[in-house]
Coordinates of C-alpha atoms in Angstrom, one line a residue:
X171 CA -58.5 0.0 -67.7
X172 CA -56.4 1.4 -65.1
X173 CA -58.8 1.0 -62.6
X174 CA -59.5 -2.6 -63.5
X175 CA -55.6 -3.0 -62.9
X176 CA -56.3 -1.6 -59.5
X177 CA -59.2 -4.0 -58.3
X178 CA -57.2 -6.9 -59.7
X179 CA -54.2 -6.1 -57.6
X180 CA -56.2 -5.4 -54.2
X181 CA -58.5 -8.3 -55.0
X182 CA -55.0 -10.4 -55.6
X183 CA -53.8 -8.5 -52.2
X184 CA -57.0 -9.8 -50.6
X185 CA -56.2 -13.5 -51.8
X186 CA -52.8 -13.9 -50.6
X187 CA -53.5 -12.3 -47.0
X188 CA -56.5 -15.1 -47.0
X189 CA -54.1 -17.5 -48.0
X190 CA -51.7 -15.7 -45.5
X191 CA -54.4 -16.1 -42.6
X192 CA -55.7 -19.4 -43.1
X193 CA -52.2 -21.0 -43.3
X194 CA -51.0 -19.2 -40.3
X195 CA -54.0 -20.4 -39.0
X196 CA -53.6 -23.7 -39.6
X197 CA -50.5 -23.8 -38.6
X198 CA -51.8 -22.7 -35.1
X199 CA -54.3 -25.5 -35.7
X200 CA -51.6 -27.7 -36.1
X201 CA -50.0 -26.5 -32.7
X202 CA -52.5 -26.5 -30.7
X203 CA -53.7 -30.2 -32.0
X204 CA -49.9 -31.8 -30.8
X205 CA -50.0 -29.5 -27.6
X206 CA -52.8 -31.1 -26.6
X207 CA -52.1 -34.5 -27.2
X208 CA -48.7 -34.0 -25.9
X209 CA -50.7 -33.1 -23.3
X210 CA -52.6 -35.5 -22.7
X211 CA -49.8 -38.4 -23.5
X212 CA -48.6 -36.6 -20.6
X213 CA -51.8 -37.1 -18.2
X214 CA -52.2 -40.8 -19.6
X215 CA -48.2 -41.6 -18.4
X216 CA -49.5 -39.9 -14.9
X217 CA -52.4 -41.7 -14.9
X218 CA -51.0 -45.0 -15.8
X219 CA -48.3 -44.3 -13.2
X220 CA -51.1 -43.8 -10.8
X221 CA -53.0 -47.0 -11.6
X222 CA -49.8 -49.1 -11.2
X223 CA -48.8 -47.4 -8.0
X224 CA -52.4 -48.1 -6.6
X225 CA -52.1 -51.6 -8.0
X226 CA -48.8 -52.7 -6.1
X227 CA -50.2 -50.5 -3.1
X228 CA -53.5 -53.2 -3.2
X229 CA -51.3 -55.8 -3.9
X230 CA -49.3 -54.9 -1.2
X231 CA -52.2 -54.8 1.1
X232 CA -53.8 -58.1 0.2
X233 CA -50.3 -59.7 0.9
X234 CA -50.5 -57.8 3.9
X235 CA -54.0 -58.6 5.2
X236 CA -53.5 -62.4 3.9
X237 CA -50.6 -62.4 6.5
X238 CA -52.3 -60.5 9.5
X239 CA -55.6 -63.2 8.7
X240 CA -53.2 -66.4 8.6
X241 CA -51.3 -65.1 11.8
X242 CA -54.6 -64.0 13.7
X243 CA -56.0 -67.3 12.6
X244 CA -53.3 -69.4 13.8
X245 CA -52.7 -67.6 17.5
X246 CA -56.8 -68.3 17.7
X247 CA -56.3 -71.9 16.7
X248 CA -53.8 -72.3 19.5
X249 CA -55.1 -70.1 21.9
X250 CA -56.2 -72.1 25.2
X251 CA -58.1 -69.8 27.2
X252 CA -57.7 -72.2 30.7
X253 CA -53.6 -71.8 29.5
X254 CA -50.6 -69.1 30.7
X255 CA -48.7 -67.6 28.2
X256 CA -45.4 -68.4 27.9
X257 CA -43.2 -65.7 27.0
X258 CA -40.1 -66.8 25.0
X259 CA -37.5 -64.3 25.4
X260 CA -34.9 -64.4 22.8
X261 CA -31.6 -61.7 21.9
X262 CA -30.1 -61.6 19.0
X263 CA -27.4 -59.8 16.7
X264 CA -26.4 -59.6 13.2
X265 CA -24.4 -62.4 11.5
X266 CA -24.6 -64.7 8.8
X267 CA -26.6 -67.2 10.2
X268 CA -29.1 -65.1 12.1
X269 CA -31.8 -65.8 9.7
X270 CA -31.6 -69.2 9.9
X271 CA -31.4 -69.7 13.5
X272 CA -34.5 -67.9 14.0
X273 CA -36.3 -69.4 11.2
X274 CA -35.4 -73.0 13.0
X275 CA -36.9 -71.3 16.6
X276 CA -40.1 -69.8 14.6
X277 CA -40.6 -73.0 13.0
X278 CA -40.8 -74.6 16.6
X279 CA -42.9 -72.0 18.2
X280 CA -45.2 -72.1 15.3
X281 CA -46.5 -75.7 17.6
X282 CA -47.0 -74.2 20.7
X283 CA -50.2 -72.8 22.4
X284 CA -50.2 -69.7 24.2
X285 CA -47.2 -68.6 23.3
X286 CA -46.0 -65.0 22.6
X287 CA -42.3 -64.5 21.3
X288 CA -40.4 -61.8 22.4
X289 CA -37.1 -60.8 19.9
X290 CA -34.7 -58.0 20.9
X291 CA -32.0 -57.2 18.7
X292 CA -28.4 -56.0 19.5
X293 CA -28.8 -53.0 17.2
X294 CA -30.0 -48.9 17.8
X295 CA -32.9 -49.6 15.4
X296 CA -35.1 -52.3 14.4
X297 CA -33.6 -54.5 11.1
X298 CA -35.7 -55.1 8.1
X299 CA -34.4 -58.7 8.1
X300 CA -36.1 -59.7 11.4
X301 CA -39.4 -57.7 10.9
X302 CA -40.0 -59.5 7.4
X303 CA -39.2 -62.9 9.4
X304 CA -41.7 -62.1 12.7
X305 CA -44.1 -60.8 10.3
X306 CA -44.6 -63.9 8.3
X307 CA -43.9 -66.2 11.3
X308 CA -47.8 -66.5 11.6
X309 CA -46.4 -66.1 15.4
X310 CA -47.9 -63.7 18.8
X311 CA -44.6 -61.5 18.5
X312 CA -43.6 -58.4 20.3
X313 CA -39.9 -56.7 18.0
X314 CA -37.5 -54.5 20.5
X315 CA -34.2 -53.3 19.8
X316 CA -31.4 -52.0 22.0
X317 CA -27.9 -51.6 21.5
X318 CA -25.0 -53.1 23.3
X319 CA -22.9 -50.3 24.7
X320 CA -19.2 -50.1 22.5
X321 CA -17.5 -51.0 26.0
X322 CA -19.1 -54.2 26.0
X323 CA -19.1 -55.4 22.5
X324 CA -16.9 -58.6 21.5
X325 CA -14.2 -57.3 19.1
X326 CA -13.4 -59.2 15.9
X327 CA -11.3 -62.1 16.8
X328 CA -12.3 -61.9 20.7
X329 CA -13.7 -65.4 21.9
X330 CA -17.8 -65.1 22.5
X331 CA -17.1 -66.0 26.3
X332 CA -14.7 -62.9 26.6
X333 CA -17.9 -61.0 27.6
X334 CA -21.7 -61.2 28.7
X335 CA -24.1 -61.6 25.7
X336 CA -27.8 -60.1 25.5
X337 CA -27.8 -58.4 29.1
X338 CA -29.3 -55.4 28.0
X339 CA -31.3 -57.3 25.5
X340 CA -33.1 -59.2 28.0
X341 CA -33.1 -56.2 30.3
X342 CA -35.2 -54.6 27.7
X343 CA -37.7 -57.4 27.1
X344 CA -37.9 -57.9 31.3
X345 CA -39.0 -53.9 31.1
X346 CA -41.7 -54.3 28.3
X347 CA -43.1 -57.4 30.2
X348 CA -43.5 -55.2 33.1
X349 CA -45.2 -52.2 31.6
X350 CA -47.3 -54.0 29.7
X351 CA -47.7 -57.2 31.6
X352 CA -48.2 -55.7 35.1
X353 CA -51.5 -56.6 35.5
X354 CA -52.1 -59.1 37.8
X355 CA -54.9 -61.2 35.6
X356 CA -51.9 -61.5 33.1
X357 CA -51.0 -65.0 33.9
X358 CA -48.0 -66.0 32.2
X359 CA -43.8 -68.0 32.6
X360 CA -41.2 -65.8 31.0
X361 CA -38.2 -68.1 29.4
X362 CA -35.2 -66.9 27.7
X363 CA -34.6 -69.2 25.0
X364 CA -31.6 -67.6 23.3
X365 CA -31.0 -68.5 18.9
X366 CA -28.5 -70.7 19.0
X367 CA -30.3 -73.5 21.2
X368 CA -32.6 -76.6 19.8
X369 CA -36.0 -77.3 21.3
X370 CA -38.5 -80.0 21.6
X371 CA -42.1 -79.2 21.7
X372 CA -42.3 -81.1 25.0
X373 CA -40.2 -78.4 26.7
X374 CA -42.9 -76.0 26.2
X375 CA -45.5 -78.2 28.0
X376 CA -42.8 -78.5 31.3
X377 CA -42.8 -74.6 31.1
X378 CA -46.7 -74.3 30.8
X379 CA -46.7 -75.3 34.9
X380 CA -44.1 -73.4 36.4
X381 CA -45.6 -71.5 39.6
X382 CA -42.2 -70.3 40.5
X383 CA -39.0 -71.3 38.7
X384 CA -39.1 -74.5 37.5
X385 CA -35.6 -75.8 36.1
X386 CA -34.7 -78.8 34.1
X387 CA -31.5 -80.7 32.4
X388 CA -29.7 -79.2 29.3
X389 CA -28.0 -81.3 26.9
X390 CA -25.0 -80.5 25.0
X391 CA -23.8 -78.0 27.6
X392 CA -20.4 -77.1 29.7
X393 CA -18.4 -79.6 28.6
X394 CA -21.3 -82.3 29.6
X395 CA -23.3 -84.3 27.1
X396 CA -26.4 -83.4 29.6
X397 CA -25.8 -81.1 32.8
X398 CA -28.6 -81.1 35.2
X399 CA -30.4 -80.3 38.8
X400 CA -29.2 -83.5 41.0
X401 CA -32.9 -84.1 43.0
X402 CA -33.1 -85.9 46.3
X403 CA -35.7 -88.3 47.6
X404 CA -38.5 -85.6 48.4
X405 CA -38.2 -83.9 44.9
X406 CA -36.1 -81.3 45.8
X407 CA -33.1 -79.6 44.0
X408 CA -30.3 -80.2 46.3
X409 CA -27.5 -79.4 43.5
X410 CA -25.8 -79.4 40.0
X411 CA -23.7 -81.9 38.0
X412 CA -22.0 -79.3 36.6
X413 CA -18.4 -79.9 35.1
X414 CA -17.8 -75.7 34.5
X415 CA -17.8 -73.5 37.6
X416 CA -20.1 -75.5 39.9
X417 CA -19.2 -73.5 42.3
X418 CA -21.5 -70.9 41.1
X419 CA -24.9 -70.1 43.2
X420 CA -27.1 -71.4 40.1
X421 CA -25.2 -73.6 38.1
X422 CA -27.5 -73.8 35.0
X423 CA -27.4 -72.8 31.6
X424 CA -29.8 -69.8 30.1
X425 CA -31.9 -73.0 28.3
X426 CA -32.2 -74.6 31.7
X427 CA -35.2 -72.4 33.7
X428 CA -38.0 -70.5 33.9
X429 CA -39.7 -68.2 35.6
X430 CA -43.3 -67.2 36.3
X431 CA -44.0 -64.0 35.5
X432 CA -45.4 -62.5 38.9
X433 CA -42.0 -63.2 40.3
X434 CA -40.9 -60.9 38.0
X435 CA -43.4 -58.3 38.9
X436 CA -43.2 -58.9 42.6
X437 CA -39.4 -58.4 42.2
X438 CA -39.4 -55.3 39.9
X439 CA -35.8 -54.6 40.2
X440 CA -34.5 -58.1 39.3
X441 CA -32.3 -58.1 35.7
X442 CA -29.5 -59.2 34.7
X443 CA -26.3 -57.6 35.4
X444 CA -22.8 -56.3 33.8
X445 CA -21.1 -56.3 37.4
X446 CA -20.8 -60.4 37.3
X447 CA -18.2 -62.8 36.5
X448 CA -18.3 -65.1 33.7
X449 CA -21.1 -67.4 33.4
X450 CA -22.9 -65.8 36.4
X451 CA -25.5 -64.2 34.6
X452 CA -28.5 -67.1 35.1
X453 CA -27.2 -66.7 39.0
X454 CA -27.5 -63.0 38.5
X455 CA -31.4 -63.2 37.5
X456 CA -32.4 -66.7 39.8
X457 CA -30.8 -65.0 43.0
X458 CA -33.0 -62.0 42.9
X459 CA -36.4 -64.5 42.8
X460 CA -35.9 -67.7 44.3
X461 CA -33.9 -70.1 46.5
X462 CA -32.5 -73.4 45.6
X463 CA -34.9 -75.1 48.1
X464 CA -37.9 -73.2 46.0
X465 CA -36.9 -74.8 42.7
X466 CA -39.3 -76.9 41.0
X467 CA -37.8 -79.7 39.1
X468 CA -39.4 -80.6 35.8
X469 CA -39.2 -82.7 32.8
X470 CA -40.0 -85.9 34.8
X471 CA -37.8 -84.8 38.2
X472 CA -35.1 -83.9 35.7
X473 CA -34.4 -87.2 33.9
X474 CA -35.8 -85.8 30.4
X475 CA -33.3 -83.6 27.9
X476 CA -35.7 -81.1 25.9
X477 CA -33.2 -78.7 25.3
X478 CA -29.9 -78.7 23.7
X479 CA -27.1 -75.8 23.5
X480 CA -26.4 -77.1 19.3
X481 CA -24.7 -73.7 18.3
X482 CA -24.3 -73.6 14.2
X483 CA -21.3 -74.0 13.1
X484 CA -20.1 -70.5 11.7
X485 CA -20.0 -71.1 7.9
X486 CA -16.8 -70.3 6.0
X487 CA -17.3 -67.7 3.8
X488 CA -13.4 -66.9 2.0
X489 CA -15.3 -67.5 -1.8
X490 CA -17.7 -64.2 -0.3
X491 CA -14.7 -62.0 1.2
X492 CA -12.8 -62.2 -2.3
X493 CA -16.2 -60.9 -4.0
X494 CA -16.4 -58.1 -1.4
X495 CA -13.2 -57.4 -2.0
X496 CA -14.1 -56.9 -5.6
X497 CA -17.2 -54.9 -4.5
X498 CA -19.5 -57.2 -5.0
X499 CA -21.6 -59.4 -2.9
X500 CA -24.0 -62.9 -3.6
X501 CA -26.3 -61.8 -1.5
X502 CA -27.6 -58.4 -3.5
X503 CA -31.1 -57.4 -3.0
X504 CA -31.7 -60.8 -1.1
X505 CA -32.0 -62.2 2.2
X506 CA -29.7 -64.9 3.5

């Protein structure tokens, strides 16, 4: 009896460390099982992250190669092989209406064959604004920045004749021409066609057969509805009506001449220059080349406006300071 007693006990001791096992056992089961998908929820929200990174990346790069094809296709379309190119030099700085003056200039050189545009911006680095505008230009474009030294920058209120503009900007296009442009099969007229100028298509063709510098009237300019070469019998420039400073050496606007590149290389020092008085800076550069007697007149002997010195209006922004002044602005995460 007693030893029946006995082997029910240990038998019952048997069952409940059984029990004991397989429940601890399942609850390891049961463990294991979430680790794993825990585990795996973990490697599908890594994976799916990776899928939609490589997603936007393709995206990104069919944008990207849709843009580069259109541009590429376009400069072929225009490309003249029996043409120069004419190198459109053009500074500019930050400001509320930046972007649109240079979407109205890409939107014109956009028509014109053989034509590379050269931006430089007042500013120690490249902005994000003017890449994303070259880039879907569909234009030949070469991006430089350089930065106007703080002694020569315009303070707040100080009138925009108070000092030169862009002189180390185009300085710094005149260098990359050279060092990239030196070669002497690189045919091509250099013209500074500053942002906040309007120009005809027909300009570009007058440019297109400058051998030296060829200048040409500018309307809107000095105080002038058009101010222009004055051109004797023989075709030659023998002076300016110029209302502003005539007495200069080359009383002409920026807009009003061109230059073809070998001058520039020939003359490898010749820039423009901070040691000038105002409105010298055209005389600065046209000195250091040519000679009034050289000057080849254009645009039909200089009876033809196809440039014009608009200037936008600056806008009137008072509603946008009281929002900065709030810390807020209307253009977030947009470009104006």
């Amino acid at each position: 009896m007693f030893s029946s007693i006995t082997n029910y006990k240990s038998l019952d001791m048997f069952n409940k460390r059984r029990i004991m096992f397989y429940f601890c056992f399942l609850v390891l089961l049961v463990f294991w099982f979430v680790g794993i998908r825990s585990k795996d929820a973990s490697r599908y929200q890594d994976l799916k992250q990776i899928l939609e990174h490589t997603k936007q990346e393709l995206k990104i790069k069919s944008i990207n190669y849709n843009n580069l094809k259109e541009r590429f296709e376009s400069i072929c379309d225009k490309w003249q092989p029996n043409n120069p190119v004419i190198y459109a030099i053009t500074p500019t700085y930050k400001r509320p209406v930046q972007r649109a003056e240079l979407t109205r200039l890409s939107n014109t050189f956009r028509l014109i064959n053989n034509f590379h545009w050269i931006i430089v911006e007042d500013s120690e680095m490249k902005t994000s604004l003017v890449a994303n505008l070259l880039f879907r230009s569909h234009l030949n474009y070469t991006h430089l920045a350089i930065g106007t030294p703080v002694e020569w920058k315009r303070k707040l209120k100080e009138p925009k004749w108070k000092k030169p503009r862009g002189v180390k900007q185009r300085n710094k296009a005149l260098e990359w021409l050279r060092n990239n442009k030196a070669n002497e099969n690189d045919e091509g007229i250099v013209y500074f066609a500053d942002d906040d100028n309007t120009y005809s298509v027909d300009l570009f063709n007058e440019i297109r057969k400058v051998k030296g510098v060829g200048v040409w009237p500018v309307g809107l300019v000095g105080g002038l509805l058009v101010e222009k070469p004055l051109i004797n019998s023989k075709g030659k420039v023998i002076g300016w009506n110029s209302a502003w400073r005539p007495e200069r050496p080359f009383p002409v606007d920026m807009a009003g001449f061109a230059i073809n590149l070998k001058l520039l290389r020939n003359h490898s020092n010749a820039e423009f220059s901070w040691d000038v008085s105002r409105g010298y800076q055209e005389s600065a550069i046209l000195s250091q080349v040519t000679t009034i007697d050289q000057l080849e007149p254009l645009a039909d002997n200089c009876t033809k406006v196809y440039v014009w010195h608009t200037r936008t209006e600056e806008p009137i922004l008072k509603a946008e300071e009281k929002l900065k002044n709030r810390g807020l602005r209307s253009d977030m995460n947009i470009e104006v």
